[in-house]
Amino acid sequence: MQGSPLSPLLSNILLDDLDQELEKRGHRFCRYADDCNLYVRSKAAGERVLESVTRFLKKRLRLQVNRGKSAVGRPWKRKFLGYVLSWHRGPKLGIASSSVQRAKAYLRKWIRRGRGRSLSRLIAELTSFLRGWVNYFRLSQVLKVFADPDPWIRRKLRCILWRQWKRPRTRVKKLIERGVERQRAFTSAFHGRGPWWNAGASHMNAAVPTKWFEQQGLLNLLPEYRRLHSLLRTAVCRTARTVV
């Protein structure tokens, strides 16, 4: 959940002295509110800078550094605001695995609560969350993270539908209504396999295709990411032309 906007403001006021001190020392750093990463050339330099900055904060600003969250490590092993750098020679900005797992856990919990509710209402709520998530991480340069959740989300929603249909004969009726051949519908409804298996099976993919979810308003992460990334590139190019 988004916290109070007053917190980053107060942090910026208080930690302006830290920014000036780091600039005076010639350090490269990124800071947002009280979250800060410093970049140096070696582990020894990192440990030395961590100790000196900790002393500065304690003596000058009377602030305690959370040593449980502070450490020296490679850029691709440390995250910043949910992002992480890759280890390639030309590093890419990606999404930290913990951020992805936290989003999936949140979606899993939300979808589980929606089993007895209208699917259209659940899709609207999911889309609101997904739109905010992809917008926040639109700076990521790794596509795979946005492509993976889409099939998983659709399968979860098909699983809910299969559960809501409950009885085999209801499932037969619903499958036929959605264009599944009669004999195939009977075989699929009476084979006795569980909801998750059926949600990924061909009969449910045929009855509830990707196009149906799009018609219901479900946001696909990858196309939305590409749209936002294109807008971002366009804005950057316009800014560069203006500056030149």
mmCIF file of C-alpha atoms in Angstrom:
data_model
loop_
_atom_site.group_PDB
_atom_site.id
_atom_site.type_symbol
_atom_site.label_atom_id
_atom_site.label_comp_id
_atom_site.label_asym_id
_atom_site.label_seq_id
_atom_site.Cartn_x
_atom_site.Cartn_y
_atom_site.Cartn_z
ATOM 1 C CA MET A 1 0.000 0.000 0.000
ATOM 2 C CA GLN A 2 1.131 3.550 -0.721
ATOM 3 C CA GLY A 3 2.214 5.377 2.434
ATOM 4 C CA SER A 4 1.758 9.017 3.304
ATOM 5 C CA PRO A 5 3.404 11.442 0.823
ATOM 6 C CA LEU A 6 4.592 13.420 3.852
ATOM 7 C CA SER A 7 7.166 10.747 4.738
ATOM 8 C CA PRO A 8 9.346 11.126 1.590
ATOM 9 C CA LEU A 9 9.096 14.912 1.899
ATOM 10 C CA LEU A 10 10.367 14.932 5.484
ATOM 11 C CA SER A 11 13.075 12.429 4.557
ATOM 12 C CA ASN A 12 14.284 14.671 1.749
ATOM 13 C CA ILE A 13 14.436 17.663 4.050
ATOM 14 C CA LEU A 14 16.323 15.760 6.743
ATOM 15 C CA LEU A 15 18.668 13.869 4.422
ATOM 16 C CA ASP A 16 19.627 16.793 2.196
ATOM 17 C CA ASP A 17 22.800 17.066 4.295
ATOM 18 C CA LEU A 18 23.595 13.438 3.436
ATOM 19 C CA ASP A 19 23.220 14.155 -0.293
ATOM 20 C CA GLN A 20 25.604 17.087 -0.042
ATOM 21 C CA GLU A 21 28.121 15.042 1.932
ATOM 22 C CA LEU A 22 28.058 12.195 -0.602
ATOM 23 C CA GLU A 23 28.448 14.642 -3.496
ATOM 24 C CA LYS A 24 31.368 16.307 -1.711
ATOM 25 C CA ARG A 25 33.066 12.906 -1.352
ATOM 26 C CA GLY A 26 32.497 12.161 -5.049
ATOM 27 C CA HIS A 27 30.290 9.101 -4.499
ATOM 28 C CA ARG A 28 27.761 7.837 -7.017
ATOM 29 C CA PHE A 29 24.460 7.156 -5.307
ATOM 30 C CA CYS A 30 20.683 6.865 -5.658
ATOM 31 C CA ARG A 31 18.343 7.896 -2.864
ATOM 32 C CA TYR A 32 14.572 7.936 -2.483
ATOM 33 C CA ALA A 33 13.293 9.057 0.916
ATOM 34 C CA ASP A 34 15.313 6.985 3.426
ATOM 35 C CA ASP A 35 16.284 4.264 0.929
ATOM 36 C CA CYS A 36 19.767 4.817 -0.479
ATOM 37 C CA ASN A 37 22.268 2.843 -2.593
ATOM 38 C CA LEU A 38 25.917 3.883 -2.974
ATOM 39 C CA TYR A 39 28.109 2.539 -5.787
ATOM 40 C CA VAL A 40 31.862 1.992 -5.343
ATOM 41 C CA ARG A 41 34.538 -0.059 -7.108
ATOM 42 C CA SER A 42 35.279 -2.818 -4.592
ATOM 43 C CA LYS A 43 33.927 -4.691 -1.591
ATOM 44 C CA ALA A 44 36.611 -3.178 0.657
ATOM 45 C CA ALA A 45 35.614 0.320 -0.452
ATOM 46 C CA GLY A 46 31.964 -0.545 0.137
ATOM 47 C CA GLU A 47 32.613 -1.672 3.703
ATOM 48 C CA ARG A 48 34.689 1.440 4.386
ATOM 49 C CA VAL A 49 32.013 3.764 2.969
ATOM 50 C CA LEU A 50 29.237 1.983 4.872
ATOM 51 C CA GLU A 51 31.043 2.557 8.168
ATOM 52 C CA SER A 52 31.879 6.199 7.429
ATOM 53 C CA VAL A 53 28.352 7.051 6.257
ATOM 54 C CA THR A 54 26.895 5.304 9.305
ATOM 55 C CA ARG A 55 29.095 7.451 11.550
ATOM 56 C CA PHE A 56 28.108 10.607 9.660
ATOM 57 C CA LEU A 57 24.387 9.884 10.045
ATOM 58 C CA LYS A 58 24.754 9.087 13.726
ATOM 59 C CA LYS A 59 26.911 12.070 14.695
ATOM 60 C CA ARG A 60 25.649 14.775 12.351
ATOM 61 C CA LEU A 61 21.968 13.894 11.932
ATOM 62 C CA ARG A 62 21.370 11.747 15.029
ATOM 63 C CA LEU A 63 20.003 8.919 12.873
ATOM 64 C CA GLN A 64 20.457 5.178 13.329
ATOM 65 C CA VAL A 65 21.160 3.009 10.276
ATOM 66 C CA ASN A 66 19.180 -0.246 10.129
ATOM 67 C CA ARG A 67 22.063 -2.707 9.902
ATOM 68 C CA GLY A 68 19.655 -5.560 9.243
ATOM 69 C CA LYS A 69 18.708 -3.983 5.903
ATOM 70 C CA SER A 70 22.099 -2.431 5.126
ATOM 71 C CA ALA A 71 24.879 -4.464 3.545
ATOM 72 C CA VAL A 72 27.689 -4.455 1.016
ATOM 73 C CA GLY A 73 26.961 -6.534 -2.089
ATOM 74 C CA ARG A 74 27.050 -6.728 -5.852
ATOM 75 C CA PRO A 75 24.491 -4.468 -7.631
ATOM 76 C CA TRP A 76 22.617 -7.503 -9.001
ATOM 77 C CA LYS A 77 22.265 -8.903 -5.472
ATOM 78 C CA ARG A 78 20.914 -5.716 -3.927
ATOM 79 C CA LYS A 79 17.523 -4.228 -4.812
ATOM 80 C CA PHE A 80 16.390 -0.608 -4.812
ATOM 81 C CA LEU A 81 12.698 0.321 -4.730
ATOM 82 C CA GLY A 82 11.816 -3.100 -6.102
ATOM 83 C CA TYR A 83 14.300 -2.873 -8.986
ATOM 84 C CA VAL A 84 17.583 -4.715 -9.488
ATOM 85 C CA LEU A 85 20.480 -4.425 -11.965
ATOM 86 C CA SER A 86 21.530 -7.403 -14.078
ATOM 87 C CA TRP A 87 25.098 -8.719 -13.969
ATOM 88 C CA HIS A 88 25.738 -8.266 -17.722
ATOM 89 C CA ARG A 89 28.558 -6.085 -19.040
ATOM 90 C CA GLY A 90 25.878 -3.730 -20.272
ATOM 91 C CA PRO A 91 23.650 -3.910 -17.140
ATOM 92 C CA LYS A 92 19.895 -3.856 -17.542
ATOM 93 C CA LEU A 93 17.314 -2.630 -15.088
ATOM 94 C CA GLY A 94 15.007 -5.446 -13.992
ATOM 95 C CA ILE A 95 12.448 -6.272 -11.318
ATOM 96 C CA ALA A 96 13.692 -7.943 -8.141
ATOM 97 C CA SER A 97 12.463 -11.512 -7.747
ATOM 98 C CA SER A 98 11.095 -10.661 -4.292
ATOM 99 C CA SER A 99 8.907 -7.949 -5.862
ATOM 100 C CA VAL A 100 7.528 -10.437 -8.393
ATOM 101 C CA GLN A 101 6.853 -13.072 -5.712
ATOM 102 C CA ARG A 102 5.143 -10.506 -3.484
ATOM 103 C CA ALA A 103 2.865 -9.454 -6.365
ATOM 104 C CA LYS A 104 1.998 -13.076 -7.166
ATOM 105 C CA ALA A 105 1.240 -13.790 -3.496
ATOM 106 C CA TYR A 106 -1.040 -10.740 -3.403
ATOM 107 C CA LEU A 107 -2.819 -11.846 -6.602
ATOM 108 C CA ARG A 108 -3.149 -15.416 -5.331
ATOM 109 C CA LYS A 109 -4.758 -14.201 -2.099
ATOM 110 C CA TRP A 110 -7.078 -11.819 -3.966
ATOM 111 C CA ILE A 111 -8.161 -14.486 -6.465
ATOM 112 C CA ARG A 112 -8.790 -16.988 -3.666
ATOM 113 C CA ARG A 113 -11.143 -14.494 -1.994
ATOM 114 C CA GLY A 114 -13.028 -14.057 -5.270
ATOM 115 C CA ARG A 115 -14.170 -17.654 -5.711
ATOM 116 C CA GLY A 116 -17.749 -16.921 -4.715
ATOM 117 C CA ARG A 117 -17.993 -13.521 -6.386
ATOM 118 C CA SER A 118 -18.814 -12.189 -9.831
ATOM 119 C CA LEU A 119 -15.898 -12.854 -12.165
ATOM 120 C CA SER A 120 -16.380 -9.535 -13.974
ATOM 121 C CA ARG A 121 -16.045 -7.639 -10.686
ATOM 122 C CA LEU A 122 -12.945 -9.637 -9.750
ATOM 123 C CA ILE A 123 -11.399 -8.906 -13.166
ATOM 124 C CA ALA A 124 -12.026 -5.186 -12.687
ATOM 125 C CA GLU A 125 -10.252 -5.267 -9.307
ATOM 126 C CA LEU A 126 -7.348 -7.308 -10.671
ATOM 127 C CA THR A 127 -6.960 -4.950 -13.626
ATOM 128 C CA SER A 128 -6.739 -1.972 -11.280
ATOM 129 C CA PHE A 129 -3.888 -3.636 -9.380
ATOM 130 C CA LEU A 130 -2.110 -4.861 -12.522
ATOM 131 C CA ARG A 131 -2.282 -1.444 -14.172
ATOM 132 C CA GLY A 132 -0.654 0.196 -11.158
ATOM 133 C CA TRP A 133 2.004 -2.548 -10.888
ATOM 134 C CA VAL A 134 3.085 -2.432 -14.533
ATOM 135 C CA ASN A 135 3.081 1.366 -14.488
ATOM 136 C CA TYR A 136 5.413 1.386 -11.475
ATOM 137 C CA PHE A 137 7.825 -1.092 -13.089
ATOM 138 C CA ARG A 138 7.627 0.352 -16.622
ATOM 139 C CA LEU A 139 11.327 1.318 -16.419
ATOM 140 C CA SER A 140 12.313 -2.355 -16.384
ATOM 141 C CA GLN A 141 14.260 -3.536 -19.440
ATOM 142 C CA VAL A 142 13.480 -7.247 -18.959
ATOM 143 C CA LEU A 143 10.376 -8.395 -20.868
ATOM 144 C CA LYS A 144 10.067 -11.929 -19.491
ATOM 145 C CA VAL A 145 8.817 -10.764 -16.104
ATOM 146 C CA PHE A 146 5.753 -9.203 -17.765
ATOM 147 C CA ALA A 147 5.064 -12.137 -20.092
ATOM 148 C CA ASP A 148 5.024 -14.876 -17.428
ATOM 149 C CA PRO A 149 2.080 -13.797 -15.193
ATOM 150 C CA ASP A 150 -0.528 -13.400 -17.977
ATOM 151 C CA PRO A 151 -1.164 -17.143 -18.661
ATOM 152 C CA TRP A 152 -1.006 -17.868 -14.918
ATOM 153 C CA ILE A 153 -3.669 -15.241 -14.138
ATOM 154 C CA ARG A 154 -5.971 -16.501 -16.898
ATOM 155 C CA ARG A 155 -5.613 -20.064 -15.651
ATOM 156 C CA LYS A 156 -6.478 -18.949 -12.113
ATOM 157 C CA LEU A 157 -9.626 -17.258 -13.413
ATOM 158 C CA ARG A 158 -10.614 -20.321 -15.468
ATOM 159 C CA CYS A 159 -10.168 -22.345 -12.285
ATOM 160 C CA ILE A 160 -12.681 -20.082 -10.528
ATOM 161 C CA LEU A 161 -15.177 -20.562 -13.357
ATOM 162 C CA TRP A 162 -14.800 -24.339 -13.215
ATOM 163 C CA ARG A 163 -15.447 -24.260 -9.451
ATOM 164 C CA GLN A 164 -18.462 -21.979 -9.876
ATOM 165 C CA TRP A 165 -20.029 -24.349 -12.377
ATOM 166 C CA LYS A 166 -19.865 -27.034 -9.630
ATOM 167 C CA ARG A 167 -21.883 -29.979 -11.007
ATOM 168 C CA PRO A 168 -20.766 -32.029 -14.038
ATOM 169 C CA ARG A 169 -24.035 -31.419 -15.910
ATOM 170 C CA THR A 170 -23.707 -27.657 -15.340
ATOM 171 C CA ARG A 171 -20.177 -27.860 -16.713
ATOM 172 C CA VAL A 172 -21.420 -29.738 -19.776
ATOM 173 C CA LYS A 173 -24.047 -27.065 -20.397
ATOM 174 C CA LYS A 174 -21.583 -24.193 -19.969
ATOM 175 C CA LEU A 175 -18.959 -25.770 -22.203
ATOM 176 C CA ILE A 176 -21.500 -26.394 -24.970
ATOM 177 C CA GLU A 177 -22.807 -22.821 -24.660
ATOM 178 C CA ARG A 178 -19.243 -21.614 -25.175
ATOM 179 C CA GLY A 179 -18.720 -23.590 -28.346
ATOM 180 C CA VAL A 180 -17.219 -26.895 -27.154
ATOM 181 C CA GLU A 181 -18.426 -29.938 -29.134
ATOM 182 C CA ARG A 182 -21.065 -31.961 -27.219
ATOM 183 C CA GLN A 183 -19.167 -35.246 -26.847
ATOM 184 C CA ARG A 184 -16.007 -33.433 -25.846
ATOM 185 C CA ALA A 185 -17.978 -31.412 -23.257
ATOM 186 C CA PHE A 186 -19.386 -34.606 -21.663
ATOM 187 C CA THR A 187 -15.958 -36.280 -21.585
ATOM 188 C CA SER A 188 -14.321 -33.181 -20.044
ATOM 189 C CA ALA A 189 -17.024 -32.656 -17.412
ATOM 190 C CA PHE A 190 -17.135 -36.261 -16.169
ATOM 191 C CA HIS A 191 -13.463 -37.306 -16.180
ATOM 192 C CA GLY A 192 -13.061 -36.483 -12.442
ATOM 193 C CA ARG A 193 -9.923 -34.351 -12.584
ATOM 194 C CA GLY A 194 -9.519 -31.310 -10.322
ATOM 195 C CA PRO A 195 -10.206 -27.618 -11.047
ATOM 196 C CA TRP A 196 -6.573 -26.591 -11.573
ATOM 197 C CA TRP A 197 -6.007 -29.364 -14.136
ATOM 198 C CA ASN A 198 -9.169 -28.432 -15.994
ATOM 199 C CA ALA A 199 -8.258 -24.730 -15.927
ATOM 200 C CA GLY A 200 -5.179 -25.546 -17.990
ATOM 201 C CA ALA A 201 -6.821 -28.113 -20.272
ATOM 202 C CA SER A 202 -7.705 -27.520 -23.919
ATOM 203 C CA HIS A 203 -11.483 -27.598 -23.369
ATOM 204 C CA MET A 204 -11.359 -24.651 -20.936
ATOM 205 C CA ASN A 205 -8.939 -22.753 -23.167
ATOM 206 C CA ALA A 206 -11.409 -23.255 -26.021
ATOM 207 C CA ALA A 207 -14.440 -22.292 -23.909
ATOM 208 C CA VAL A 208 -12.774 -19.312 -22.203
ATOM 209 C CA PRO A 209 -10.104 -18.034 -24.627
ATOM 210 C CA THR A 210 -7.750 -15.109 -24.133
ATOM 211 C CA LYS A 211 -10.010 -12.952 -26.305
ATOM 212 C CA TRP A 212 -12.891 -13.472 -23.845
ATOM 213 C CA PHE A 213 -10.793 -12.124 -20.969
ATOM 214 C CA GLU A 214 -9.817 -9.120 -23.075
ATOM 215 C CA GLN A 215 -13.515 -8.450 -23.731
ATOM 216 C CA GLN A 216 -14.111 -8.539 -19.973
ATOM 217 C CA GLY A 217 -11.436 -5.861 -19.549
ATOM 218 C CA LEU A 218 -8.614 -7.984 -18.091
ATOM 219 C CA LEU A 219 -5.297 -6.199 -18.548
ATOM 220 C CA ASN A 220 -2.497 -8.099 -20.283
ATOM 221 C CA LEU A 221 0.775 -7.076 -18.680
ATOM 222 C CA LEU A 222 3.112 -7.472 -21.660
ATOM 223 C CA PRO A 223 1.139 -5.349 -24.187
ATOM 224 C CA GLU A 224 0.548 -2.703 -21.497
ATOM 225 C CA TYR A 225 4.271 -2.663 -20.615
ATOM 226 C CA ARG A 226 5.189 -2.239 -24.289
ATOM 227 C CA ARG A 227 2.705 0.628 -24.632
ATOM 228 C CA LEU A 228 4.054 2.417 -21.553
ATOM 229 C CA HIS A 229 7.661 1.779 -22.581
ATOM 230 C CA SER A 230 6.965 3.233 -26.028
ATOM 231 C CA LEU A 231 5.422 6.346 -24.467
ATOM 232 C CA LEU A 232 8.433 6.651 -22.158
ATOM 233 C CA ARG A 233 10.913 6.432 -25.049
ATOM 234 C CA THR A 234 8.939 9.031 -26.989
ATOM 235 C CA ALA A 235 8.929 11.394 -24.004
ATOM 236 C CA VAL A 236 12.695 10.942 -23.514
ATOM 237 C CA CYS A 237 13.394 11.639 -27.209
ATOM 238 C CA ARG A 238 11.254 14.788 -27.134
ATOM 239 C CA THR A 239 13.037 15.996 -23.994
ATOM 240 C CA ALA A 240 16.451 15.325 -25.583
ATOM 241 C CA ARG A 241 15.510 17.303 -28.713
ATOM 242 C CA THR A 242 14.258 20.161 -26.543
ATOM 243 C CA VAL A 243 17.487 20.258 -24.523
ATOM 244 C CA VAL A 244 19.686 20.181 -27.643
#
